[in-house]
PDB file of C-alpha atoms in Angstrom:
ATOM      1  CA  MET A 388      -0.379  -0.957 -11.998  1.00 48.00           C
ATOM      2  CA  LEU A 389      -2.716  -3.795 -11.161  1.00 48.00           C
ATOM      3  CA  LEU A 390      -2.315  -6.810  -8.896  1.00 50.00           C
ATOM      4  CA  CYS A 391      -0.111  -9.554 -10.420  1.00 48.00           C
ATOM      5  CA  SER A 392       1.017  -7.379 -13.352  1.00 54.00           C
ATOM      6  CA  TRP A 393       4.572  -7.878 -14.611  1.00 47.00           C
ATOM      7  CA  ALA A 394       4.733  -4.802 -16.866  1.00 55.00           C
ATOM      8  CA  LYS A 395       5.957  -1.472 -15.492  1.00 54.00           C
ATOM      9  CA  TRP A 396       3.933   1.684 -16.134  1.00 50.00           C
ATOM     10  CA  TRP A 397       6.917   4.015 -15.673  1.00 55.00           C
ATOM     11  CA  ALA A 398      10.380   4.790 -17.111  1.00 54.00           C
ATOM     12  CA  ASP A 399      11.372   2.080 -19.616  1.00 57.00           C
ATOM     13  CA  PHE A 400       8.015   0.219 -19.442  1.00 54.00           C
ATOM     14  CA  ALA A 401       9.976  -3.016 -19.157  1.00 59.00           C
ATOM     15  CA  TYR A 402       9.100  -5.953 -16.902  1.00 49.00           C
ATOM     16  CA  ARG A 403       9.431  -6.314 -13.149  1.00 53.00           C
ATOM     17  CA  LYS A 404      11.481  -9.033 -11.416  1.00 58.00           C
ATOM     18  CA  SER A 405       8.333 -10.219  -9.624  1.00 53.00           C
ATOM     19  CA  SER A 406       4.623  -9.695 -10.093  1.00 51.00           C
ATOM     20  CA  HIS A 407       3.002  -6.641  -8.533  1.00 53.00           C
ATOM     21  CA  GLU A 408       1.607  -7.129  -5.020  1.00 66.00           C
ATOM     22  CA  GLY A 409      -1.188  -4.560  -5.107  1.00 73.00           C
ATOM     23  CA  LEU A 410      -2.612  -1.567  -6.914  1.00 78.00           C
ATOM     24  CA  ASP A 411      -0.842   1.699  -7.828  1.00 82.00           C
ATOM     25  CA  ILE A 412      -2.923   4.863  -7.798  1.00 82.00           C
ATOM     26  CA  GLY A 413      -1.294   7.637  -9.804  1.00 82.00           C
ATOM     27  CA  MET A 414      -4.311   9.724 -10.842  1.00 85.00           C
ATOM     28  CA  TYR A 415      -7.774  10.548  -9.562  1.00 88.00           C
ATOM     29  CA  ARG A 416     -10.783  12.621 -10.602  1.00 91.00           C
ATOM     30  CA  ASP A 417     -11.621  15.721  -8.577  1.00 90.00           C
ATOM     31  CA  VAL A 418     -15.127  17.026  -7.793  1.00 94.00           C
ATOM     32  CA  HIS A 419     -15.179  18.737 -11.209  1.00 96.00           C
ATOM     33  CA  ASN A 420     -14.383  15.426 -12.972  1.00 96.00           C
ATOM     34  CA  LYS A 421     -10.902  16.689 -13.873  1.00 95.00           C
ATOM     35  CA  THR A 422      -8.099  14.078 -13.942  1.00 93.00           C
ATOM     36  CA  ILE A 423      -5.353  15.026 -11.478  1.00 90.00           C
ATOM     37  CA  TRP A 424      -1.933  13.396 -11.098  1.00 88.00           C
ATOM     38  CA  VAL A 425      -1.050  12.419  -7.533  1.00 89.00           C
ATOM     39  CA  HIS A 426       1.482  14.760  -5.921  1.00 89.00           C
ATOM     40  CA  ASP A 427       3.621  14.664  -2.788  1.00 90.00           C
ATOM     41  CA  GLN A 428       1.290  16.851  -0.720  1.00 91.00           C
ATOM     42  CA  LEU A 429      -1.706  14.553  -1.228  1.00 92.00           C
ATOM     43  CA  LYS A 430      -2.979  13.216   2.097  1.00 95.00           C
ATOM     44  CA  VAL A 431      -3.442   9.467   2.588  1.00 96.00           C
ATOM     45  CA  PRO A 432      -6.518   8.540   4.684  1.00 96.00           C
ATOM     46  CA  ALA A 433      -7.079   5.260   6.511  1.00 96.00           C
ATOM     47  CA  MET A 434      -9.652   3.194   4.619  1.00 91.00           C
ATOM     48  CA  ALA A 435     -11.139   1.713   7.787  1.00 89.00           C
ATOM     49  CA  GLN A 436     -10.616   1.552  11.527  1.00 92.00           C
ATOM     50  CA  GLY A 437      -7.497  -0.355  12.499  1.00 95.00           C
ATOM     51  CA  THR A 438      -4.177  -0.482  14.302  1.00 96.00           C
ATOM     52  CA  VAL A 439      -0.801   0.508  12.871  1.00 98.00           C
ATOM     53  CA  LEU A 440       1.376  -2.616  13.081  1.00 97.00           C
ATOM     54  CA  ASN A 441       4.606  -1.461  11.493  1.00 97.00           C
ATOM     55  CA  ILE A 442       6.221   1.247   9.395  1.00 98.00           C
ATOM     56  CA  CYS A 443       9.001   0.118   7.085  1.00 96.00           C
ATOM     57  CA  ARG A 444      11.076   1.497   4.242  1.00 94.00           C
ATOM     58  CA  ASP A 445      10.115   0.770   0.676  1.00 90.00           C
ATOM     59  CA  PHE A 446      12.038   1.791  -2.418  1.00 82.00           C
ATOM     60  CA  LEU A 447      10.191   5.139  -2.791  1.00 86.00           C
ATOM     61  CA  GLY A 448       9.313   6.122   0.773  1.00 92.00           C
ATOM     62  CA  LYS A 449       7.796   4.275   3.696  1.00 96.00           C
ATOM     63  CA  SER A 450       5.011   1.749   4.003  1.00 95.00           C
ATOM     64  CA  ILE A 451       2.411   1.982   6.746  1.00 98.00           C
ATOM     65  CA  ILE A 452       1.026  -1.439   7.646  1.00 97.00           C
ATOM     66  CA  VAL A 453      -2.415  -1.330   9.276  1.00 97.00           C
ATOM     67  CA  HIS A 454      -4.394  -4.272  10.673  1.00 94.00           C
ATOM     68  CA  HIS A 455      -8.003  -3.690   9.732  1.00 86.00           C
ATOM     69  CA  ARG A 456      -9.724  -7.009  10.355  1.00 78.00           C
ATOM     70  CA  ASP A 457      -9.233 -10.614  11.470  1.00 73.00           C
ATOM     71  CA  CYS A 458      -9.976 -13.460   9.061  1.00 69.00           C
ATOM     72  CA  PRO A 459     -12.598 -15.587  10.829  1.00 71.00           C
ATOM     73  CA  GLY A 460     -11.635 -19.260  10.956  1.00 71.00           C
ATOM     74  CA  HIS A 461      -8.212 -18.763   9.350  1.00 76.00           C
ATOM     75  CA  ASN A 462      -5.866 -17.783  12.232  1.00 84.00           C
ATOM     76  CA  SER A 463      -4.824 -14.806  10.106  1.00 86.00           C
ATOM     77  CA  ARG A 464      -5.555 -11.107   9.685  1.00 89.00           C
ATOM     78  CA  PHE A 465      -6.213  -8.676   6.875  1.00 87.00           C
ATOM     79  CA  ILE A 466      -3.752  -5.830   6.647  1.00 91.00           C
ATOM     80  CA  LEU A 467      -3.536  -2.897   4.279  1.00 92.00           C
ATOM     81  CA  ILE A 468      -0.153  -1.731   3.127  1.00 92.00           C
ATOM     82  CA  TYR A 469      -0.141   1.973   2.278  1.00 96.00           C
ATOM     83  CA  ALA A 470       3.176   2.231   0.420  1.00 92.00           C
ATOM     84  CA  HIS A 471       5.338   5.062  -0.932  1.00 92.00           C
ATOM     85  CA  THR A 472       4.240   7.470   1.787  1.00 95.00           C
ATOM     86  CA  ARG A 473       5.642   9.919   4.324  1.00 97.00           C
ATOM     87  CA  PRO A 474       3.911   8.912   7.581  1.00 98.00           C
ATOM     88  CA  GLY A 475       2.621  11.678   9.815  1.00 97.00           C
ATOM     89  CA  PRO A 476       4.601  12.303  13.026  1.00 97.00           C
ATOM     90  CA  ASP A 477       1.815  10.794  15.157  1.00 97.00           C
ATOM     91  CA  ILE A 478       1.560   7.589  13.084  1.00 98.00           C
ATOM     92  CA  ILE A 479       3.500   4.970  15.030  1.00 98.00           C
ATOM     93  CA  PRO A 480       3.131   1.224  15.618  1.00 97.00           C
ATOM     94  CA  GLY A 481       0.351   0.544  18.122  1.00 97.00           C
ATOM     95  CA  LYS A 482      -1.686   3.627  17.215  1.00 97.00           C
ATOM     96  CA  THR A 483      -5.392   3.088  16.583  1.00 97.00           C
ATOM     97  CA  VAL A 484      -6.691   4.877  13.490  1.00 97.00           C
ATOM     98  CA  ASN A 485     -10.254   5.520  12.398  1.00 96.00           C
ATOM     99  CA  LYS A 486     -11.634   5.546   8.883  1.00 94.00           C
ATOM    100  CA  GLY A 487     -10.592   8.842   7.281  1.00 96.00           C
ATOM    101  CA  ASP A 488      -7.750   9.621   9.709  1.00 97.00           C
ATOM    102  CA  ILE A 489      -4.740  10.997   7.820  1.00 98.00           C
ATOM    103  CA  LEU A 490      -1.841   8.530   7.887  1.00 98.00           C
ATOM    104  CA  GLY A 491       0.583  10.812   6.040  1.00 98.00           C
ATOM    105  CA  THR A 492       1.243  12.094   2.535  1.00 97.00           C
ATOM    106  CA  ILE A 493       2.475  10.576  -0.712  1.00 95.00           C
ATOM    107  CA  ALA A 494       6.291  10.294  -0.895  1.00 92.00           C
ATOM    108  CA  ASP A 495       8.162  12.742  -3.140  1.00 89.00           C
ATOM    109  CA  THR A 496       9.758  10.737  -5.958  1.00 82.00           C
ATOM    110  CA  SER A 497      11.133  13.685  -7.958  1.00 76.00           C
ATOM    111  CA  THR A 498      14.745  13.059  -6.916  1.00 76.00           C
ATOM    112  CA  ARG A 499      14.699   9.295  -7.566  1.00 68.00           C
ATOM    113  CA  LYS A 500      16.832   7.820 -10.335  1.00 65.00           C
ATOM    114  CA  SER A 501      14.005   5.404 -11.130  1.00 64.00           C
ATOM    115  CA  LYS A 502      11.913   8.237 -12.626  1.00 71.00           C
ATOM    116  CA  ILE A 503       8.780   6.773 -11.086  1.00 79.00           C
ATOM    117  CA  PRO A 504       6.059   9.422 -10.679  1.00 78.00           C
ATOM    118  CA  CYS A 505       4.395   9.954  -7.308  1.00 87.00           C
ATOM    119  CA  HIS A 506       1.758   7.345  -6.582  1.00 86.00           C
ATOM    120  CA  LEU A 507       0.153   5.453  -3.738  1.00 91.00           C
ATOM    121  CA  HIS A 508       0.581   1.699  -3.666  1.00 87.00           C
ATOM    122  CA  ILE A 509      -2.145  -0.224  -1.831  1.00 87.00           C
ATOM    123  CA  SER A 510      -1.926  -3.908  -0.968  1.00 85.00           C
ATOM    124  CA  ILE A 511      -4.693  -5.826   0.773  1.00 83.00           C
ATOM    125  CA  THR A 512      -2.950  -8.806   2.275  1.00 83.00           C
ATOM    126  CA  GLU A 513      -3.862 -11.785   4.428  1.00 85.00           C
ATOM    127  CA  VAL A 514      -1.080 -12.558   6.903  1.00 87.00           C
ATOM    128  CA  PRO A 515      -0.894 -15.496   9.345  1.00 89.00           C
ATOM    129  CA  ASN A 516      -1.065 -14.451  13.009  1.00 90.00           C
ATOM    130  CA  THR A 517       2.215 -16.332  13.571  1.00 91.00           C
ATOM    131  CA  ILE A 518       4.145 -13.627  11.694  1.00 91.00           C
ATOM    132  CA  GLY A 519       5.191 -10.896  14.122  1.00 93.00           C
ATOM    133  CA  ASN A 520       4.472  -7.246  13.382  1.00 95.00           C
ATOM    134  CA  ARG A 521       8.139  -6.287  13.039  1.00 93.00           C
ATOM    135  CA  ARG A 522       8.533  -8.867  10.229  1.00 92.00           C
ATOM    136  CA  LEU A 523       5.803  -7.198   8.176  1.00 93.00           C
ATOM    137  CA  ASN A 524       7.969  -5.517   5.547  1.00 91.00           C
ATOM    138  CA  TRP A 525       8.884  -5.763   1.851  1.00 84.00           C
ATOM    139  CA  ASP A 526      11.462  -8.505   2.391  1.00 85.00           C
ATOM    140  CA  LEU A 527       8.459 -10.642   3.325  1.00 84.00           C
ATOM    141  CA  PHE A 528       5.705  -9.207   1.082  1.00 79.00           C
ATOM    142  CA  ALA A 529       7.707  -9.333  -2.164  1.00 75.00           C
ATOM    143  CA  SER A 530       9.429 -12.668  -1.604  1.00 71.00           C
ATOM    144  CA  PRO A 531       8.780 -15.284  -4.330  1.00 63.00           C
ATOM    145  CA  SER A 532       6.789 -17.589  -2.047  1.00 61.00           C
ATOM    146  CA  PRO A 533       5.818 -15.710   1.090  1.00 60.00           C
ATOM    147  CA  MET A 534       4.788 -17.998   3.945  1.00 68.00           C
ATOM    148  CA  GLY A 535       0.989 -18.126   3.972  1.00 70.00           C
ATOM    149  CA  ILE A 536       0.609 -14.582   2.646  1.00 70.00           C
ATOM    150  CA  ASN A 537      -2.150 -13.866   0.133  1.00 69.00           C
ATOM    151  CA  HIS A 538      -2.486 -10.591  -1.761  1.00 63.00           C
ATOM    152  CA  TYR A 539      -6.016  -9.637  -2.803  1.00 59.00           C
ATOM    153  CA  ASN A 540      -7.281  -7.529  -5.669  1.00 51.00           C
ATOM    154  CA  PRO A 541      -8.487  -4.245  -4.097  1.00 52.00           C
ATOM    155  CA  TRP A 542     -11.199  -3.932  -6.755  1.00 48.00           C
ATOM    156  CA  MET A 543     -12.736  -7.238  -5.657  1.00 50.00           C
ATOM    157  CA  PHE A 544     -12.415  -6.742  -1.904  1.00 49.00           C
ATOM    158  CA  LYS A 545     -14.836  -4.904   0.346  1.00 51.00           C
ATOM    159  CA  LEU A 546     -13.269  -3.741   3.574  1.00 50.00           C
ATOM    160  CA  ASN A 547     -16.005  -3.112   6.119  1.00 51.00           C
ATOM    161  CA  ASP A 548     -15.386  -1.495   9.440  1.00 43.00           C
ATOM    162  CA  PRO A 549     -15.629  -4.100  12.235  1.00 43.00           C
TER     163      PRO A 549
END
């Protein structure tokens, strides 16, 4: 599912109550160019160096919110939301992570009534510095008009290590 999409890619293929806040990754190609569906043992690496700000529940697992970079001249920061995961036991708010460090695994969705297959949701989001880390959760991210929050298309965004 792409950023700002209203159509679901699972179950009844109906429409969402709000537009999508990021990108869903449900398949990938392995080294042999074979298409593989994401499963609940798949490890989730950090995309860049950063600091874990919060871990919150989402409707399929937990979201790990990582601050990767400040936004020069904007009094805000770029965060990545790694959603629908099972965080590793050592992944806690305040922890510094490096590019490639394992944050956890994909959440198991097999017992969910929603019939949504396992997938990783990624949001690249600009958040004002005035919003405290504990408030960084889906009540804020998915609200109809979040205060000063901008979601970016991951395909159009290059996240460089500081």
